[in-house]
Amino acid sequence: MTTVPTSLNKNQLPDGLKTPALFQLINWIARPFEYLEEYTEKYGDIFTMRLFGFPPLVFIANPQGIKEIFSADAQCFDVGRTNDLARPILGDNSILLMDGTRHKRERKLLMPPFHGERVKSYGESICKITEQVASHWEIDQPFIARNASQEITLKVIMETVFGFSEGAKCEQLRSLLAQWLEITASPARSSFIFLKFLQIDLGAWSPWGNFIRTKQKIYDLLQAEIEDRRTNPEKLGNDILSLMLSVTDEDGQLMTDDQLKDELITLLVAGHETTATALAWAFYWLEKLPKVKEKLLQEIDRLGKNPDPIEISRLPYLTAVCQETLRLYPIVPIAMARLAKQDVEIMGRKFESGTTFIPCIYSTHHREDLYPNSKQFKPERFLERQYTPYEFIPFGGGIRLCLGYALAMLEMKLVIASIISKYNLELADNKPIKPMRRGGTLTPSNGVPLVLKGFRSSC
Ligand code: HEM
């Protein structure tokens, strides 16, 4: 990275490319990783990107700067307000769109099922769901890793949110969600998320028309489930929907159906797309780099037959493989935007209230001073060095740290261990795989085609 001037007058934003804002937006949608590399090459670890339809965005890929943002007082930055792009997908009542006390209260409500002992208790069902999905694979029949992992992660999040992951209701919701998310599954199709003028309903066959109609069908199913539980309280269980149905706010009010539906869809979407993609990347690296897979298998085999999920989750090399997967091609290239509500000082520079900052996950994860040969997949780096929460940031940080990070890490570890310890997989072809935009996430371009070659004799 090149060095940049150390001081700026208040109001003067860091440098950035002078190309037209529409051109910058197209680059950001179509080739985000390459574009970030061009920026860091030219401007270092703080720069301003100007995207059509957005305020100037100050990108930060410097651990000190990221620390200053993540550890700032909740009063300093708004985040929900900057998430307008997510509104048509997740609705007005999504935690992603909240700020201040409302956000704090919502996190307090949703956090317990995703942390501590509760998360550990999902271990058995993650392994069971993985086994169910993998049992359909046939020898020499190629399949797409991302589709298989999406089936697993969607079932896991449904189990967490609704308390069930099987049956007709579940299948209907699962297939509608998959169909809905597929509508944004390429850079071109992601465009209507970024460009509001493309959000016009020209009937069921137009992309936006299809998007809103499919979403309505999902909301109808969620509504039916909410009504069923409200009228049959004996169906309330230990799941998140039951929890949300029973909680009241400070005025004693229950959550409304609209609030419930937006929050359910947020958890269902945020809770499975990302983890599914992370798993697809992990399988790609493991099949691409046999030495890494061999070392991982040795570690897993040392636990003996039918190991406890908790023991699996503590394995150091497995943890490092998951971390390196999330580092090299972070599923979400940037954390959510932070809008300064007051004048702030970041990296010794003064910025006015109203400046928007983007903690840049991808560029931080490719700093050569932190991650030498950063394009190489090398899990050992996580065993040799302890990274701070401002250097390794796949789940963002501070008060907006990903709500599901503990569940995501547990899922990655258990799915990988369950599969590689039992199935002999190979890449189905040698075509190069590149990261490609899928809505707000970056996914392997061809979903990683794999083929089952047999079963491991140790099982
Ligand atoms: C590998 C998987 C995942 C990755 C890489 C990931 C990444 C992220 C990132 C980068 C953020 C933004 C944090 C920030 O701006 O500081 C975030 C927020 C969030 N994530 Fe995840 N996530 C993953 C899995 C999950 C899962 C399993 C859930 C399930 C509940 C989840 C729910 C959320 C929610 C609700 C937020 C918003 C938090 C808030 O606004 O306070 N994520 N995630």
PDB file of N, CA, C and O in Angstrom, residues 11 29 101 106 151 162 217 279-280 331 393 399 405 411 445 456:
ATOM      1  N   ASN A  11     -13.455  18.424   7.033  1.00  0.00           N
ATOM      2  CA  ASN A  11     -14.271  18.598   5.832  1.00  0.00           C
ATOM      3  C   ASN A  11     -13.631  18.071   4.566  1.00  0.00           C
ATOM      4  O   ASN A  11     -14.293  17.804   3.598  1.00  0.00           O
ATOM      5  N   ILE A  29     -20.330  -2.848  -8.251  1.00  0.00           N
ATOM      6  CA  ILE A  29     -21.273  -3.968  -8.349  1.00  0.00           C
ATOM      7  C   ILE A  29     -20.612  -5.163  -9.055  1.00  0.00           C
ATOM      8  O   ILE A  29     -20.691  -6.291  -8.595  1.00  0.00           O
ATOM      9  N   THR A 101     -31.773   3.201  20.963  1.00  0.00           N
ATOM     10  CA  THR A 101     -32.309   2.294  21.988  1.00  0.00           C
ATOM     11  C   THR A 101     -33.106   1.152  21.372  1.00  0.00           C
ATOM     12  O   THR A 101     -33.129   0.053  21.906  1.00  0.00           O
ATOM     13  N   GLU A 106     -33.562  -4.647  20.680  1.00  0.00           N
ATOM     14  CA  GLU A 106     -33.751  -5.781  19.772  1.00  0.00           C
ATOM     15  C   GLU A 106     -32.589  -6.775  19.877  1.00  0.00           C
ATOM     16  O   GLU A 106     -32.784  -7.974  19.877  1.00  0.00           O
ATOM     17  N   GLU A 151     -28.811 -25.779   1.478  1.00  0.00           N
ATOM     18  CA  GLU A 151     -29.889 -26.615   2.024  1.00  0.00           C
ATOM     19  C   GLU A 151     -29.628 -26.865   3.519  1.00  0.00           C
ATOM     20  O   GLU A 151     -30.539 -26.773   4.345  1.00  0.00           O
ATOM     21  N   PHE A 162     -37.752 -21.446  13.997  1.00  0.00           N
ATOM     22  CA  PHE A 162     -39.115 -21.993  14.144  1.00  0.00           C
ATOM     23  C   PHE A 162     -39.178 -23.242  15.024  1.00  0.00           C
ATOM     24  O   PHE A 162     -40.268 -23.659  15.423  1.00  0.00           O
ATOM     25  N   LYS A 217     -45.377 -14.096  -1.101  1.00  0.00           N
ATOM     26  CA  LYS A 217     -45.725 -15.502  -0.808  1.00  0.00           C
ATOM     27  C   LYS A 217     -45.013 -15.962   0.473  1.00  0.00           C
ATOM     28  O   LYS A 217     -45.580 -16.674   1.289  1.00  0.00           O
ATOM     29  N   LEU A 279     -19.176 -22.033   3.483  1.00  0.00           N
ATOM     30  CA  LEU A 279     -18.929 -23.475   3.390  1.00  0.00           C
ATOM     31  C   LEU A 279     -18.501 -23.873   1.985  1.00  0.00           C
ATOM     32  O   LEU A 279     -17.608 -24.711   1.811  1.00  0.00           O
ATOM     33  N   ALA A 280     -19.129 -23.276   0.977  1.00  0.00           N
ATOM     34  CA  ALA A 280     -18.747 -23.600  -0.405  1.00  0.00           C
ATOM     35  C   ALA A 280     -17.272 -23.254  -0.634  1.00  0.00           C
ATOM     36  O   ALA A 280     -16.516 -24.044  -1.215  1.00  0.00           O
ATOM     37  N   ILE A 331     -17.115 -13.121   2.983  1.00  0.00           N
ATOM     38  CA  ILE A 331     -18.419 -13.298   2.330  1.00  0.00           C
ATOM     39  C   ILE A 331     -19.086 -11.938   2.130  1.00  0.00           C
ATOM     40  O   ILE A 331     -19.729 -11.681   1.125  1.00  0.00           O
ATOM     41  N   ILE A 393     -11.793  -9.340  10.679  1.00  0.00           N
ATOM     42  CA  ILE A 393     -13.131  -8.769  10.931  1.00  0.00           C
ATOM     43  C   ILE A 393     -14.222  -9.324   9.985  1.00  0.00           C
ATOM     44  O   ILE A 393     -15.033  -8.562   9.470  1.00  0.00           O
ATOM     45  N   ILE A 399     -20.850  -2.592  18.359  1.00  0.00           N
ATOM     46  CA  ILE A 399     -22.230  -2.900  18.751  1.00  0.00           C
ATOM     47  C   ILE A 399     -23.038  -3.514  17.604  1.00  0.00           C
ATOM     48  O   ILE A 399     -24.156  -3.960  17.812  1.00  0.00           O
ATOM     49  N   TYR A 405     -22.571 -14.786  14.669  1.00  0.00           N
ATOM     50  CA  TYR A 405     -21.215 -15.254  14.374  1.00  0.00           C
ATOM     51  C   TYR A 405     -20.890 -16.581  15.059  1.00  0.00           C
ATOM     52  O   TYR A 405     -20.249 -17.462  14.485  1.00  0.00           O
ATOM     53  N   GLU A 411     -21.472 -23.900  12.886  1.00  0.00           N
ATOM     54  CA  GLU A 411     -21.990 -24.606  11.709  1.00  0.00           C
ATOM     55  C   GLU A 411     -20.877 -24.963  10.741  1.00  0.00           C
ATOM     56  O   GLU A 411     -20.806 -26.082  10.254  1.00  0.00           O
ATOM     57  N   SER A 445     -17.973 -18.200  -8.165  1.00  0.00           N
ATOM     58  CA  SER A 445     -18.737 -17.974  -9.398  1.00  0.00           C
ATOM     59  C   SER A 445     -19.568 -19.184  -9.841  1.00  0.00           C
ATOM     60  O   SER A 445     -20.693 -19.039 -10.259  1.00  0.00           O
ATOM     61  N   ARG A 456     -14.943 -42.806   3.219  1.00  0.00           N
ATOM     62  CA  ARG A 456     -13.677 -43.047   3.915  1.00  0.00           C
ATOM     63  C   ARG A 456     -13.779 -44.346   4.696  1.00  0.00           C
ATOM     64  O   ARG A 456     -14.773 -44.584   5.373  1.00  0.00           O
TER      65      ARG A 456
END
